[in-house]
């Protein structure tokens, strides 16, 4: 009986020891993840939830970023060309972008290295940097206007930016009509025709660029006026390579021409010597 009791006690002590070791290992793993910039991982997130939940913002960062990309590429070049100042009441005004300051403090160092502009911490992907910004720099979000740019994604055709290869699903007439109403409301508030010729031209452009495509007929395409020209990574790589090879090309041409001149002079010298050596 005494041996049985000792065995049970030993088993309980062993179980408690294993549980304690598992908790210590979990804590060490969490610290390792944070050192590597992976604090947004599921394991690290569950650990944080036990010791204080992260702030929640009911506004999609990804879709807000996509909406801002559409604005920058397909609207702002025309606004700048007209030298028009978008009113603060317009939901497309930069000051109404909730994540604007966060996005401006994201530094991409390499394909797999991102850095936080606030605390200089590095991350292996933009996703983990986003989660870091949500957790550590929540107080720097722009809540002054209390509006979410992601809510305008339907009107601005964000899905074409998020996934340009996506096959367009079956059109919903009610959704198309709703997005068109939102789109036309943006045109009226951001570019009131009563504000002059520039505003009138931009009002017409906005309708043509974004609103007219909200139809199930598929006759009109979004971004009909085009946008800021985008250059691929390959284009820039080839451009840099060309600039690097250009001096080398001129050096080769210079050396080749120098060699030709040298050979020509040598040939002339040998010809003169040949003439002098002939008997009279």
CSV table of N, CA and C in Angstrom, one decimal, residues 161-256:
chain,number,residue,atom,x,y,z
A,161,UNK,N,-7.6,45.7,-58.1
A,161,UNK,CA,-6.3,45.9,-57.6
A,161,UNK,C,-5.8,44.8,-56.7
A,162,UNK,N,-6.7,44.3,-55.9
A,162,UNK,CA,-6.3,43.2,-55.0
A,162,UNK,C,-5.9,41.9,-55.8
A,163,UNK,N,-6.8,41.6,-56.8
A,163,UNK,CA,-6.5,40.4,-57.6
A,163,UNK,C,-6.9,40.7,-59.0
A,164,UNK,N,-6.0,41.2,-59.8
A,164,UNK,CA,-6.3,41.6,-61.2
A,164,UNK,C,-6.7,40.4,-62.1
A,165,UNK,N,-6.3,39.2,-61.7
A,165,UNK,CA,-6.6,38.0,-62.5
A,165,UNK,C,-7.9,37.3,-62.2
A,166,UNK,N,-8.6,37.9,-61.2
A,166,UNK,CA,-9.8,37.3,-60.7
A,166,UNK,C,-10.9,37.4,-61.8
A,167,UNK,N,-11.6,36.3,-62.0
A,167,UNK,CA,-12.7,36.3,-62.9
A,167,UNK,C,-13.9,37.0,-62.3
A,168,UNK,N,-14.5,37.8,-63.1
A,168,UNK,CA,-15.6,38.6,-62.6
A,168,UNK,C,-16.8,37.7,-62.3
A,169,UNK,N,-17.3,37.7,-61.1
A,169,UNK,CA,-18.5,36.9,-60.7
A,169,UNK,C,-19.7,37.4,-61.3
A,170,UNK,N,-20.8,36.6,-61.2
A,170,UNK,CA,-22.1,37.0,-61.7
A,170,UNK,C,-22.5,38.3,-61.1
A,171,UNK,N,-22.9,39.3,-62.0
A,171,UNK,CA,-23.3,40.6,-61.6
A,171,UNK,C,-24.5,40.6,-60.7
A,172,UNK,N,-24.5,41.4,-59.7
A,172,UNK,CA,-25.7,41.6,-58.8
A,172,UNK,C,-26.2,43.0,-59.1
A,173,UNK,N,-27.3,43.1,-59.7
A,173,UNK,CA,-27.8,44.5,-60.1
A,173,UNK,C,-28.0,45.4,-58.9
A,174,UNK,N,-28.5,44.9,-57.8
A,174,UNK,CA,-28.7,45.7,-56.6
A,174,UNK,C,-27.3,46.2,-56.0
A,175,UNK,N,-26.3,45.4,-56.0
A,175,UNK,CA,-25.0,45.8,-55.6
A,175,UNK,C,-24.4,46.8,-56.5
A,176,UNK,N,-24.6,46.6,-57.8
A,176,UNK,CA,-24.0,47.5,-58.8
A,176,UNK,C,-24.7,48.9,-58.7
A,177,UNK,N,-26.0,48.9,-58.4
A,177,UNK,CA,-26.7,50.2,-58.2
A,177,UNK,C,-26.3,50.9,-57.0
A,178,UNK,N,-26.1,50.1,-55.9
A,178,UNK,CA,-25.6,50.7,-54.6
A,178,UNK,C,-24.2,51.3,-54.8
A,179,UNK,N,-23.3,50.6,-55.4
A,179,UNK,CA,-22.0,51.1,-55.6
A,179,UNK,C,-22.0,52.4,-56.5
A,180,UNK,N,-22.9,52.4,-57.5
A,180,UNK,CA,-23.0,53.5,-58.4
A,180,UNK,C,-23.5,54.8,-57.6
A,181,UNK,N,-24.4,54.6,-56.7
A,181,UNK,CA,-24.9,55.7,-55.9
A,181,UNK,C,-23.8,56.2,-55.0
A,182,UNK,N,-23.0,55.4,-54.4
A,182,UNK,CA,-21.9,55.8,-53.5
A,182,UNK,C,-20.9,56.5,-54.4
A,183,UNK,N,-20.6,56.0,-55.5
A,183,UNK,CA,-19.6,56.6,-56.4
A,183,UNK,C,-20.0,58.0,-56.9
A,184,UNK,N,-21.3,58.2,-57.3
A,184,UNK,CA,-21.8,59.5,-57.7
A,184,UNK,C,-21.8,60.5,-56.5
A,185,UNK,N,-22.1,59.9,-55.3
A,185,UNK,CA,-22.1,60.8,-54.1
A,185,UNK,C,-20.6,61.3,-53.9
A,186,UNK,N,-19.6,60.5,-54.1
A,186,UNK,CA,-18.2,60.9,-54.0
A,186,UNK,C,-17.9,61.9,-55.0
A,187,UNK,N,-18.4,61.8,-56.2
A,187,UNK,CA,-18.1,62.8,-57.2
A,187,UNK,C,-18.7,64.1,-56.9
A,188,UNK,N,-19.9,64.1,-56.3
A,188,UNK,CA,-20.6,65.4,-56.0
A,188,UNK,C,-19.9,66.1,-54.8
A,189,UNK,N,-19.4,65.3,-53.8
A,189,UNK,CA,-18.8,65.9,-52.6
A,189,UNK,C,-17.4,66.3,-52.8
A,190,UNK,N,-16.7,65.5,-53.6
A,190,UNK,CA,-15.2,65.8,-53.8
A,190,UNK,C,-15.0,66.8,-54.9
A,191,UNK,N,-15.9,66.8,-55.9
A,191,UNK,CA,-15.7,67.7,-57.1
A,191,UNK,C,-17.0,68.4,-57.4
A,192,UNK,N,-17.4,69.3,-56.6
A,192,UNK,CA,-18.7,70.0,-56.8
A,192,UNK,C,-18.5,70.9,-58.1
A,193,UNK,N,-19.5,70.7,-59.0
A,193,UNK,CA,-19.4,71.5,-60.3
A,193,UNK,C,-19.5,73.0,-60.1
A,194,UNK,N,-20.0,73.4,-58.9
A,194,UNK,CA,-20.1,74.8,-58.7
A,194,UNK,C,-18.8,75.5,-58.3
A,195,UNK,N,-17.8,74.6,-58.1
A,195,UNK,CA,-16.5,75.2,-57.7
A,195,UNK,C,-15.6,75.6,-58.9
A,196,UNK,N,-16.1,75.6,-60.1
A,196,UNK,CA,-15.3,76.0,-61.2
A,196,UNK,C,-15.0,75.0,-62.2
A,197,UNK,N,-14.2,75.4,-63.2
A,197,UNK,CA,-13.9,74.6,-64.4
A,197,UNK,C,-13.1,73.3,-64.0
A,198,UNK,N,-12.1,73.4,-63.2
A,198,UNK,CA,-11.3,72.3,-62.8
A,198,UNK,C,-12.2,71.3,-62.1
A,199,UNK,N,-13.0,71.7,-61.1
A,199,UNK,CA,-13.9,70.8,-60.4
A,199,UNK,C,-14.8,70.1,-61.3
A,200,UNK,N,-15.3,70.8,-62.3
A,200,UNK,CA,-16.3,70.3,-63.3
A,200,UNK,C,-15.6,69.2,-64.1
A,201,UNK,N,-14.4,69.5,-64.6
A,201,UNK,CA,-13.7,68.5,-65.4
A,201,UNK,C,-13.4,67.2,-64.6
A,202,UNK,N,-13.0,67.4,-63.3
A,202,UNK,CA,-12.7,66.3,-62.5
A,202,UNK,C,-13.9,65.5,-62.1
A,203,UNK,N,-15.0,66.2,-62.0
A,203,UNK,CA,-16.3,65.5,-61.7
A,203,UNK,C,-16.7,64.6,-62.9
A,204,UNK,N,-16.5,65.1,-64.1
A,204,UNK,CA,-16.8,64.3,-65.2
A,204,UNK,C,-15.9,63.1,-65.4
A,205,UNK,N,-14.6,63.4,-65.1
A,205,UNK,CA,-13.6,62.3,-65.1
A,205,UNK,C,-13.9,61.2,-64.1
A,206,UNK,N,-14.3,61.6,-62.9
A,206,UNK,CA,-14.5,60.7,-61.8
A,206,UNK,C,-15.7,59.7,-62.2
A,207,UNK,N,-16.7,60.3,-62.8
A,207,UNK,CA,-17.9,59.5,-63.2
A,207,UNK,C,-17.4,58.5,-64.3
A,208,UNK,N,-16.6,59.0,-65.3
A,208,UNK,CA,-16.2,58.2,-66.3
A,208,UNK,C,-15.2,57.1,-65.9
A,209,UNK,N,-14.3,57.5,-64.9
A,209,UNK,CA,-13.3,56.6,-64.4
A,209,UNK,C,-13.8,55.5,-63.5
A,210,UNK,N,-14.8,55.8,-62.7
A,210,UNK,CA,-15.2,54.9,-61.7
A,210,UNK,C,-16.7,54.5,-61.8
A,211,UNK,N,-17.6,55.5,-61.9
A,211,UNK,CA,-19.0,55.3,-61.7
A,211,UNK,C,-19.7,54.6,-62.9
A,212,UNK,N,-19.3,54.9,-64.1
A,212,UNK,CA,-20.0,54.4,-65.3
A,212,UNK,C,-19.8,52.9,-65.4
A,213,UNK,N,-18.8,52.3,-64.8
A,213,UNK,CA,-18.6,50.9,-64.9
A,213,UNK,C,-19.4,50.1,-64.0
A,214,UNK,N,-20.2,50.7,-63.1
A,214,UNK,CA,-21.1,50.0,-62.2
A,214,UNK,C,-22.4,49.7,-62.9
A,215,UNK,N,-22.3,48.7,-63.7
A,215,UNK,CA,-23.4,48.2,-64.5
A,215,UNK,C,-23.2,46.8,-64.8
A,216,UNK,N,-24.3,46.0,-65.0
A,216,UNK,CA,-24.2,44.6,-65.4
A,216,UNK,C,-24.1,44.4,-66.9
A,217,UNK,N,-24.1,45.4,-67.6
A,217,UNK,CA,-24.0,45.3,-69.1
A,217,UNK,C,-22.6,44.9,-69.5
A,218,UNK,N,-21.6,45.3,-68.7
A,218,UNK,CA,-20.2,45.0,-68.9
A,218,UNK,C,-19.7,45.8,-70.2
A,219,UNK,N,-20.4,46.8,-70.6
A,219,UNK,CA,-19.9,47.5,-71.8
A,219,UNK,C,-18.9,48.5,-71.4
A,220,UNK,N,-18.9,49.0,-70.1
A,220,UNK,CA,-17.9,50.0,-69.6
A,220,UNK,C,-16.9,49.3,-68.7
A,221,UNK,N,-15.7,49.6,-68.8
A,221,UNK,CA,-14.6,49.1,-68.0
A,221,UNK,C,-14.2,50.2,-67.0
A,222,UNK,N,-13.8,49.7,-65.8
A,222,UNK,CA,-13.3,50.7,-64.8
A,222,UNK,C,-12.0,51.3,-65.3
A,223,UNK,N,-11.7,52.5,-64.8
A,223,UNK,CA,-10.4,53.2,-65.1
A,223,UNK,C,-10.3,53.4,-66.6
A,224,UNK,N,-11.4,53.9,-67.2
A,224,UNK,CA,-11.4,54.1,-68.6
A,224,UNK,C,-10.4,55.2,-69.1
A,225,UNK,N,-10.0,56.1,-68.2
A,225,UNK,CA,-9.1,57.2,-68.6
A,225,UNK,C,-7.6,56.8,-68.3
A,226,UNK,N,-7.4,55.6,-67.8
A,226,UNK,CA,-6.1,55.2,-67.5
A,226,UNK,C,-5.6,55.8,-66.2
A,227,UNK,N,-4.3,55.7,-65.9
A,227,UNK,CA,-3.8,56.2,-64.6
A,227,UNK,C,-2.3,56.4,-64.7
A,228,UNK,N,-1.7,56.5,-63.5
A,228,UNK,CA,-0.3,56.7,-63.4
A,228,UNK,C,0.4,55.5,-64.0
A,229,UNK,N,1.4,55.7,-64.8
A,229,UNK,CA,2.1,54.6,-65.5
A,229,UNK,C,2.9,53.8,-64.4
A,230,UNK,N,2.7,52.5,-64.4
A,230,UNK,CA,3.4,51.6,-63.5
A,230,UNK,C,4.5,50.9,-64.2
A,231,UNK,N,5.7,50.9,-63.6
A,231,UNK,CA,6.8,50.2,-64.2
A,231,UNK,C,7.1,48.9,-63.4
A,232,UNK,N,7.3,47.8,-64.1
A,232,UNK,CA,7.6,46.6,-63.4
A,232,UNK,C,9.0,46.5,-62.8
A,233,UNK,N,9.2,45.6,-61.9
A,233,UNK,CA,10.6,45.4,-61.3
A,233,UNK,C,11.6,45.1,-62.4
A,234,UNK,N,11.1,44.2,-63.4
A,234,UNK,CA,12.0,43.9,-64.5
A,234,UNK,C,12.4,45.1,-65.3
A,235,UNK,N,11.5,46.0,-65.5
A,235,UNK,CA,11.9,47.2,-66.2
A,235,UNK,C,13.0,48.0,-65.5
A,236,UNK,N,12.8,48.2,-64.2
A,236,UNK,CA,13.8,48.9,-63.5
A,236,UNK,C,15.1,48.2,-63.4
A,237,UNK,N,15.1,46.8,-63.3
A,237,UNK,CA,16.3,46.1,-63.3
A,237,UNK,C,17.1,46.2,-64.6
A,238,UNK,N,16.3,46.1,-65.7
A,238,UNK,CA,17.0,46.3,-67.0
A,238,UNK,C,17.5,47.7,-67.2
A,239,UNK,N,16.8,48.7,-66.7
A,239,UNK,CA,17.3,50.1,-66.8
A,239,UNK,C,18.6,50.3,-66.0
A,240,UNK,N,18.6,49.7,-64.8
A,240,UNK,CA,19.9,49.9,-64.0
A,240,UNK,C,21.0,49.1,-64.6
A,241,UNK,N,20.7,47.9,-65.1
A,241,UNK,CA,21.8,47.1,-65.8
A,241,UNK,C,22.3,47.8,-67.0
A,242,UNK,N,21.4,48.5,-67.8
A,242,UNK,CA,21.9,49.2,-69.0
A,242,UNK,C,22.8,50.4,-68.6
A,243,UNK,N,22.4,51.1,-67.5
A,243,UNK,CA,23.3,52.2,-67.1
A,243,UNK,C,24.6,51.7,-66.6
A,244,UNK,N,24.6,50.5,-66.0
A,244,UNK,CA,25.9,50.0,-65.5
A,244,UNK,C,26.8,49.5,-66.6
A,245,UNK,N,26.2,49.0,-67.7
A,245,UNK,CA,26.9,48.4,-68.8
A,245,UNK,C,27.4,49.5,-69.8
A,246,UNK,N,26.7,50.6,-69.8
A,246,UNK,CA,27.0,51.7,-70.8
A,246,UNK,C,28.5,52.1,-70.6
A,247,UNK,N,29.0,52.5,-69.5
A,247,UNK,CA,30.4,52.9,-69.4
A,247,UNK,C,31.4,51.8,-69.8
A,248,UNK,N,31.0,50.5,-69.5
A,248,UNK,CA,31.9,49.4,-70.0
A,248,UNK,C,31.9,49.3,-71.5
A,249,UNK,N,30.8,49.6,-72.1
A,249,UNK,CA,30.7,49.5,-73.6
A,249,UNK,C,31.6,50.6,-74.2
A,250,UNK,N,31.6,51.8,-73.6
A,250,UNK,CA,32.4,52.9,-74.1
A,250,UNK,C,33.9,52.6,-73.9
A,251,UNK,N,34.2,52.0,-72.8
A,251,UNK,CA,35.6,51.6,-72.5
A,251,UNK,C,36.1,50.6,-73.6
A,252,UNK,N,35.3,49.6,-73.9
A,252,UNK,CA,35.6,48.6,-74.9
A,252,UNK,C,35.8,49.2,-76.3
A,253,UNK,N,34.9,50.1,-76.6
A,253,UNK,CA,35.0,50.8,-77.9
A,253,UNK,C,36.3,51.7,-78.0
A,254,UNK,N,36.6,52.3,-76.9
A,254,UNK,CA,37.8,53.2,-76.8
A,254,UNK,C,39.1,52.3,-77.0
A,255,UNK,N,39.1,51.2,-76.3
A,255,UNK,CA,40.3,50.3,-76.3
A,255,UNK,C,40.4,49.7,-77.7
A,256,UNK,N,39.3,49.4,-78.4
A,256,UNK,CA,39.4,48.8,-79.7
A,256,UNK,C,39.9,49.8,-80.7
